């Protein structure tokens, strides 16, 4: 249990990349990229966890601030990471839509315009 | 009491914020204001940022300019804030970025489609990303600005949506760079868990002298991967040719001139500040040299085999990236200085060549040297600019490329690697020769009619869509001025007496990780004293002339191939590896992902295996 | 490259990468450990600026430059997607097909949930300094909440409620406001994105100084950005098509 979440993170990163490598559909490939990124969320949040600690929010219900909380920095980083993922996915999906229109296919094996 | 200067220290934040504010204005009002106003506002913003950054560069020569945002300064060596550190190299790269954006916006004046101001907004956001990346001293902040550069770049690459190759190239670019960034972020998480902070000076202070255990090796390899993908080091380089071939010419200027060198800058900055006192120099030097040589050779061979002019230039960028990595990978002040000069000179020359390629596309509707054979015979000034660019790329003195080449070769020979001059001369001659060959075909009609020969599966340049709506009758001044300006800039780098000493000086600061850490954490900066190293040497000039002459010879042989008495079997065997190399560059994103992981494996092996002993 | 060769290359590279990363994570502090030096410094820093939500304090106060960059990434992506999804030269925007049945129950639930969702989004944004949440989370709820009109009604209803110009202004305004707060801090000597405003009492609504303001700016920007992004995708799917013959 001491390293299990970290191993899950590594697995997600590699399996997402594997999905892109063997993909037959660009939409699927963009989804696999999100899976690879999910590995980074797991890694960040796992690094910040502390057994028995509360959440780093003292507002509601109001409580006295204490240092016995989980790491807020990795939570902020994961939030930034999620926003980046959403935006990059949006751009890549927009590109996939246009590829589908211009090439008539979204199968990477059939896109042969950029060779050599 | 730590002193954080309040004058120049405000500039980094302003230089990042101003382009973003102007981009917001263009997003909101771009549709309603006339095109000349959009052009002027964007250009004015870029020039303002350029002025600010030039002042910052001048100030940084007296010691790095440090600013902790929101005044979260370190107490007892620990801070919770983000630090922006401008040393001469960082400020210099930022100045280069601003200058190239300004020239690219000038080139785009009036003629390039602007999609109601969105093109200009994306260029300014791209500028903000590059400036932020160059000036920040925090590892997670580097990731954020890296992604900002990426998001704007993917959109700018795919702008010509009617062109099937443009959207495919942009997608390949987007997937590979993003995957690299996520691998980097995993490395950042590992380092954070070990140290508990992510600002470069604090990482440096915490890790100095530690034994490189498995976590630090994994952290170094992972963090470097993302930056080296952006920096197009082999085998992470496949995306670059696809992206450059399809992006509008002014965007390619930014990619080759400053975005790709920024990737190398990021990898080297993180190495020097965080890892230089952890890993033994010999292992890392070997890793950089091996990968650099591989990149240079792959780039040169692929460059020569292209008929699509922008892809040709893209592969020549890859070849030169290999040379930059080889020079900077010596991990010495003179090697780094040579790399800096070479990057500056190359930026001017390559940018000018890309803009010239844009002119070719806009006048003749294609960039394929086979299809356009002889089409440019009636052009008067442009062909000679192409020729100047080609021999400058080959390293003719006194261009900046020649000076960078000379200093790097000298540094390599001093360090005991006698093959440096051979590699540099060969690669620059091949790439320069390819440009000269293409120029000879298109603008002088030299050589036999290439359409009669069979060609392999290389991407043809005849399906490229023009950047402008109507084919250009004559080249407007707004396109000519940036081209000439860039070539003169590249010349200035080699000729101005201050350039060489400035590079030496900047390199000294770049390598001084102890000084960086100390100054960021509060002690006053001190001016480094360095012994000046030789400038243009006789040998350097001679090698530069040699590679220029070789480039002309290579172009001549390519245009008028001599009839050799070799059998068909021999030619087939000789060409087989080249054909295999071309087939590997398949345009398939799955292949690129596979090669990226091979690259991670290679980098890990080069770094980790020698440490096991 | 053939598929088999590609997967073989990937397998080799991935195997080495897995070895590298697994050995790396084995060197991490064990899961759930108490070694978090940044937290030890960040909690007192947040409390000193009267911000009850430490994560929001990190986002908008301690490391505001990261959030500024992230907000700008969102702006760049929305602008980029707008560029990439524009009608091409051989296309135009035609009228959407009307019709299709919507169940009455869907319509009822959609219209009931619309104001509730918008309120929740607004609440999340404005209480960013007190409760888990903040500009980004609330902005996404607001932006997607508006699309309940599309789920429960029709595309025309959504278009009437969503004048695109307004939301493009909103995007630019949100990012611009963030930048201006930053520069105001710079000009007042508190550093870029310095927390200058009166910080109020810990735990009250108007506490935390500029964190609240920045959270609101981000909320506006994210909500507008999400609306514009979805508008472009929906337009591509429903309206844009090859030029109709006259």
mmCIF file of C-alpha atoms in Angstrom, chain B residues 273-474:
data_model
loop_
_atom_site.group_PDB
_atom_site.id
_atom_site.type_symbol
_atom_site.label_atom_id
_atom_site.label_comp_id
_atom_site.label_asym_id
_atom_site.label_seq_id
_atom_site.Cartn_x
_atom_site.Cartn_y
_atom_site.Cartn_z
ATOM 1 C CA UNK B 273 20.783 24.834 -11.615
ATOM 2 C CA UNK B 274 19.265 21.697 -10.146
ATOM 3 C CA UNK B 275 21.316 18.723 -11.244
ATOM 4 C CA UNK B 276 24.844 19.936 -11.982
ATOM 5 C CA UNK B 277 25.966 19.321 -8.427
ATOM 6 C CA UNK B 278 24.251 15.919 -8.291
ATOM 7 C CA UNK B 279 25.256 14.079 -11.455
ATOM 8 C CA UNK B 280 28.898 13.647 -12.526
ATOM 9 C CA UNK B 281 29.569 15.786 -15.556
ATOM 10 C CA UNK B 282 31.128 13.026 -17.634
ATOM 11 C CA UNK B 283 27.967 10.926 -17.901
ATOM 12 C CA UNK B 284 25.700 13.814 -18.787
ATOM 13 C CA UNK B 285 28.229 15.136 -21.293
ATOM 14 C CA UNK B 286 28.332 11.763 -22.997
ATOM 15 C CA UNK B 287 24.525 11.611 -23.140
ATOM 16 C CA UNK B 288 24.268 15.042 -24.752
ATOM 17 C CA UNK B 289 27.081 14.334 -27.213
ATOM 18 C CA UNK B 290 25.623 10.994 -28.348
ATOM 19 C CA UNK B 291 22.121 12.338 -28.843
ATOM 20 C CA UNK B 292 23.420 15.566 -30.376
ATOM 21 C CA UNK B 293 25.517 13.788 -32.978
ATOM 22 C CA UNK B 294 22.594 11.498 -33.834
ATOM 23 C CA UNK B 295 20.294 14.495 -34.240
ATOM 24 C CA UNK B 296 22.778 16.371 -36.419
ATOM 25 C CA UNK B 297 23.315 13.424 -38.762
ATOM 26 C CA UNK B 298 19.629 12.504 -39.074
ATOM 27 C CA UNK B 299 18.743 16.132 -39.703
ATOM 28 C CA UNK B 300 21.416 16.626 -42.337
ATOM 29 C CA UNK B 301 20.590 13.456 -44.283
ATOM 30 C CA UNK B 302 16.844 14.087 -44.216
ATOM 31 C CA UNK B 303 17.345 17.752 -45.118
ATOM 32 C CA UNK B 304 19.162 16.929 -48.307
ATOM 33 C CA UNK B 305 16.463 14.547 -49.472
ATOM 34 C CA UNK B 306 13.575 17.009 -49.335
ATOM 35 C CA UNK B 307 11.866 18.666 -52.256
ATOM 36 C CA UNK B 308 9.423 20.650 -50.055
ATOM 37 C CA UNK B 309 11.373 23.791 -49.213
ATOM 38 C CA UNK B 310 9.897 24.375 -45.777
ATOM 39 C CA UNK B 311 10.450 20.752 -44.777
ATOM 40 C CA UNK B 312 14.005 21.123 -46.020
ATOM 41 C CA UNK B 313 14.466 24.093 -43.710
ATOM 42 C CA UNK B 314 12.803 22.208 -40.858
ATOM 43 C CA UNK B 315 15.245 19.304 -41.126
ATOM 44 C CA UNK B 316 18.107 21.759 -41.299
ATOM 45 C CA UNK B 317 16.837 23.207 -38.015
ATOM 46 C CA UNK B 318 16.967 19.705 -36.557
ATOM 47 C CA UNK B 319 20.517 19.275 -37.829
ATOM 48 C CA UNK B 320 21.559 22.574 -36.277
ATOM 49 C CA UNK B 321 19.822 21.668 -33.007
ATOM 50 C CA UNK B 322 22.095 18.654 -32.956
ATOM 51 C CA UNK B 323 25.092 20.961 -33.325
ATOM 52 C CA UNK B 324 23.819 23.270 -30.541
ATOM 53 C CA UNK B 325 23.392 20.312 -28.201
ATOM 54 C CA UNK B 326 26.839 18.992 -29.049
ATOM 55 C CA UNK B 327 28.393 22.388 -28.310
ATOM 56 C CA UNK B 328 26.455 23.104 -25.132
ATOM 57 C CA UNK B 329 26.765 19.475 -24.096
ATOM 58 C CA UNK B 330 30.474 19.931 -23.558
ATOM 59 C CA UNK B 331 29.312 21.486 -20.292
ATOM 60 C CA UNK B 332 31.981 24.167 -20.502
ATOM 61 C CA UNK B 333 31.778 27.946 -20.682
ATOM 62 C CA UNK B 334 33.323 28.137 -24.142
ATOM 63 C CA UNK B 335 31.046 25.419 -25.508
ATOM 64 C CA UNK B 336 28.003 27.174 -24.130
ATOM 65 C CA UNK B 337 29.198 30.507 -25.531
ATOM 66 C CA UNK B 338 29.624 28.919 -28.944
ATOM 67 C CA UNK B 339 26.149 27.451 -28.752
ATOM 68 C CA UNK B 340 24.675 30.856 -27.794
ATOM 69 C CA UNK B 341 26.363 32.623 -30.716
ATOM 70 C CA UNK B 342 25.349 29.864 -33.103
ATOM 71 C CA UNK B 343 21.725 29.995 -31.899
ATOM 72 C CA UNK B 344 21.633 33.773 -32.363
ATOM 73 C CA UNK B 345 23.168 33.655 -35.843
ATOM 74 C CA UNK B 346 21.046 30.678 -36.868
ATOM 75 C CA UNK B 347 17.880 32.428 -35.698
ATOM 76 C CA UNK B 348 18.531 35.330 -38.050
ATOM 77 C CA UNK B 349 19.465 33.191 -41.035
ATOM 78 C CA UNK B 350 16.761 30.539 -40.610
ATOM 79 C CA UNK B 351 14.079 33.140 -39.998
ATOM 80 C CA UNK B 352 15.077 34.984 -43.162
ATOM 81 C CA UNK B 353 15.010 31.720 -45.139
ATOM 82 C CA UNK B 354 11.534 30.848 -43.851
ATOM 83 C CA UNK B 355 10.237 34.289 -44.807
ATOM 84 C CA UNK B 356 11.828 33.839 -48.229
ATOM 85 C CA UNK B 357 10.053 30.477 -48.442
ATOM 86 C CA UNK B 358 6.840 32.314 -47.643
ATOM 87 C CA UNK B 359 7.536 34.726 -50.487
ATOM 88 C CA UNK B 360 8.109 31.758 -52.819
ATOM 89 C CA UNK B 361 4.799 30.264 -51.740
ATOM 90 C CA UNK B 362 2.913 33.524 -52.113
ATOM 91 C CA UNK B 363 4.267 34.291 -55.574
ATOM 92 C CA UNK B 364 4.305 30.899 -57.235
ATOM 93 C CA UNK B 365 1.703 28.985 -55.242
ATOM 94 C CA UNK B 366 4.002 26.182 -54.102
ATOM 95 C CA UNK B 367 7.268 25.349 -52.375
ATOM 96 C CA UNK B 368 8.240 22.285 -54.376
ATOM 97 C CA UNK B 369 11.627 22.721 -56.035
ATOM 98 C CA UNK B 370 10.764 20.045 -58.584
ATOM 99 C CA UNK B 371 7.492 21.631 -59.709
ATOM 100 C CA UNK B 372 8.854 25.175 -59.586
ATOM 101 C CA UNK B 373 12.004 24.481 -61.605
ATOM 102 C CA UNK B 374 12.968 27.697 -63.349
ATOM 103 C CA UNK B 375 9.839 29.559 -62.341
ATOM 104 C CA UNK B 376 11.742 32.256 -60.499
ATOM 105 C CA UNK B 377 14.131 33.205 -63.265
ATOM 106 C CA UNK B 378 12.753 36.710 -63.661
ATOM 107 C CA UNK B 379 13.055 37.656 -59.981
ATOM 108 C CA UNK B 380 15.835 40.143 -59.326
ATOM 109 C CA UNK B 381 16.593 40.659 -55.638
ATOM 110 C CA UNK B 382 15.022 37.627 -54.007
ATOM 111 C CA UNK B 383 17.317 34.948 -55.535
ATOM 112 C CA UNK B 384 20.406 36.669 -54.130
ATOM 113 C CA UNK B 385 18.823 36.841 -50.692
ATOM 114 C CA UNK B 386 18.266 33.090 -50.945
ATOM 115 C CA UNK B 387 21.910 32.595 -51.899
ATOM 116 C CA UNK B 388 23.049 34.773 -49.017
ATOM 117 C CA UNK B 389 20.890 32.760 -46.655
ATOM 118 C CA UNK B 390 22.216 29.478 -47.977
ATOM 119 C CA UNK B 391 25.883 30.264 -47.593
ATOM 120 C CA UNK B 392 25.260 31.964 -44.250
ATOM 121 C CA UNK B 393 23.610 28.731 -43.116
ATOM 122 C CA UNK B 394 26.749 26.909 -44.184
ATOM 123 C CA UNK B 395 28.740 29.062 -41.808
ATOM 124 C CA UNK B 396 30.415 31.636 -44.009
ATOM 125 C CA UNK B 397 32.382 34.169 -41.982
ATOM 126 C CA UNK B 398 31.632 36.843 -40.817
ATOM 127 C CA UNK B 399 28.024 35.770 -40.268
ATOM 128 C CA UNK B 400 27.059 34.872 -36.724
ATOM 129 C CA UNK B 401 26.633 31.264 -37.756
ATOM 130 C CA UNK B 402 30.270 31.179 -38.769
ATOM 131 C CA UNK B 403 31.378 32.665 -35.461
ATOM 132 C CA UNK B 404 29.250 30.257 -33.446
ATOM 133 C CA UNK B 405 30.613 27.379 -35.463
ATOM 134 C CA UNK B 406 34.206 28.546 -34.992
ATOM 135 C CA UNK B 407 33.889 29.004 -31.221
ATOM 136 C CA UNK B 408 32.151 25.644 -30.818
ATOM 137 C CA UNK B 409 34.736 23.799 -32.896
ATOM 138 C CA UNK B 410 37.493 25.405 -30.852
ATOM 139 C CA UNK B 411 35.775 24.435 -27.610
ATOM 140 C CA UNK B 412 35.396 20.865 -28.772
ATOM 141 C CA UNK B 413 38.980 20.492 -29.863
ATOM 142 C CA UNK B 414 40.174 21.935 -26.559
ATOM 143 C CA UNK B 415 38.081 19.402 -24.692
ATOM 144 C CA UNK B 416 39.760 16.607 -26.599
ATOM 145 C CA UNK B 417 37.064 15.836 -29.181
ATOM 146 C CA UNK B 418 38.960 16.223 -32.422
ATOM 147 C CA UNK B 419 36.005 15.233 -34.562
ATOM 148 C CA UNK B 420 34.086 18.450 -33.731
ATOM 149 C CA UNK B 421 35.286 20.429 -36.768
ATOM 150 C CA UNK B 422 34.528 17.499 -39.062
ATOM 151 C CA UNK B 423 30.952 17.202 -37.784
ATOM 152 C CA UNK B 424 30.271 20.933 -37.836
ATOM 153 C CA UNK B 425 31.695 21.470 -41.303
ATOM 154 C CA UNK B 426 29.924 18.443 -42.763
ATOM 155 C CA UNK B 427 26.491 19.182 -41.294
ATOM 156 C CA UNK B 428 26.504 22.897 -42.084
ATOM 157 C CA UNK B 429 27.794 22.246 -45.600
ATOM 158 C CA UNK B 430 25.089 19.668 -46.296
ATOM 159 C CA UNK B 431 22.274 21.870 -45.025
ATOM 160 C CA UNK B 432 23.614 24.981 -46.742
ATOM 161 C CA UNK B 433 24.106 22.990 -49.915
ATOM 162 C CA UNK B 434 20.515 21.789 -49.838
ATOM 163 C CA UNK B 435 19.258 25.382 -49.648
ATOM 164 C CA UNK B 436 21.586 26.422 -52.483
ATOM 165 C CA UNK B 437 20.448 23.488 -54.590
ATOM 166 C CA UNK B 438 16.802 24.435 -54.121
ATOM 167 C CA UNK B 439 17.590 28.069 -54.942
ATOM 168 C CA UNK B 440 19.492 27.024 -58.036
ATOM 169 C CA UNK B 441 16.577 24.951 -59.268
ATOM 170 C CA UNK B 442 13.792 27.416 -58.595
ATOM 171 C CA UNK B 443 15.391 30.798 -59.192
ATOM 172 C CA UNK B 444 18.127 30.046 -61.699
ATOM 173 C CA UNK B 445 16.707 27.066 -63.540
ATOM 174 C CA UNK B 446 19.969 25.192 -63.130
ATOM 175 C CA UNK B 447 20.367 21.483 -63.564
ATOM 176 C CA UNK B 448 18.471 19.001 -65.663
ATOM 177 C CA UNK B 449 14.681 19.055 -65.632
ATOM 178 C CA UNK B 450 13.923 17.298 -62.339
ATOM 179 C CA UNK B 451 10.408 16.393 -63.376
ATOM 180 C CA UNK B 452 11.740 13.778 -65.708
ATOM 181 C CA UNK B 453 13.259 11.775 -62.876
ATOM 182 C CA UNK B 454 11.267 9.518 -60.626
ATOM 183 C CA UNK B 455 10.965 10.636 -57.063
ATOM 184 C CA UNK B 456 10.492 8.746 -53.860
ATOM 185 C CA UNK B 457 7.704 9.120 -51.413
ATOM 186 C CA UNK B 458 8.799 12.509 -50.038
ATOM 187 C CA UNK B 459 6.167 15.078 -49.364
ATOM 188 C CA UNK B 460 5.691 17.220 -52.432
ATOM 189 C CA UNK B 461 5.420 20.944 -51.877
ATOM 190 C CA UNK B 462 2.929 21.626 -54.615
ATOM 191 C CA UNK B 463 -0.186 21.128 -52.495
ATOM 192 C CA UNK B 464 0.794 23.791 -50.020
ATOM 193 C CA UNK B 465 -1.787 26.550 -49.726
ATOM 194 C CA UNK B 466 -0.615 30.111 -49.952
ATOM 195 C CA UNK B 467 -0.621 32.330 -46.872
ATOM 196 C CA UNK B 468 -2.213 35.212 -48.805
ATOM 197 C CA UNK B 469 -5.453 35.416 -50.738
ATOM 198 C CA UNK B 470 -4.113 36.636 -54.083
ATOM 199 C CA UNK B 471 -0.753 35.599 -55.521
ATOM 200 C CA UNK B 472 1.724 38.410 -54.945
ATOM 201 C CA UNK B 473 2.800 40.344 -57.993
ATOM 202 C CA UNK B 474 5.753 41.977 -56.366
#
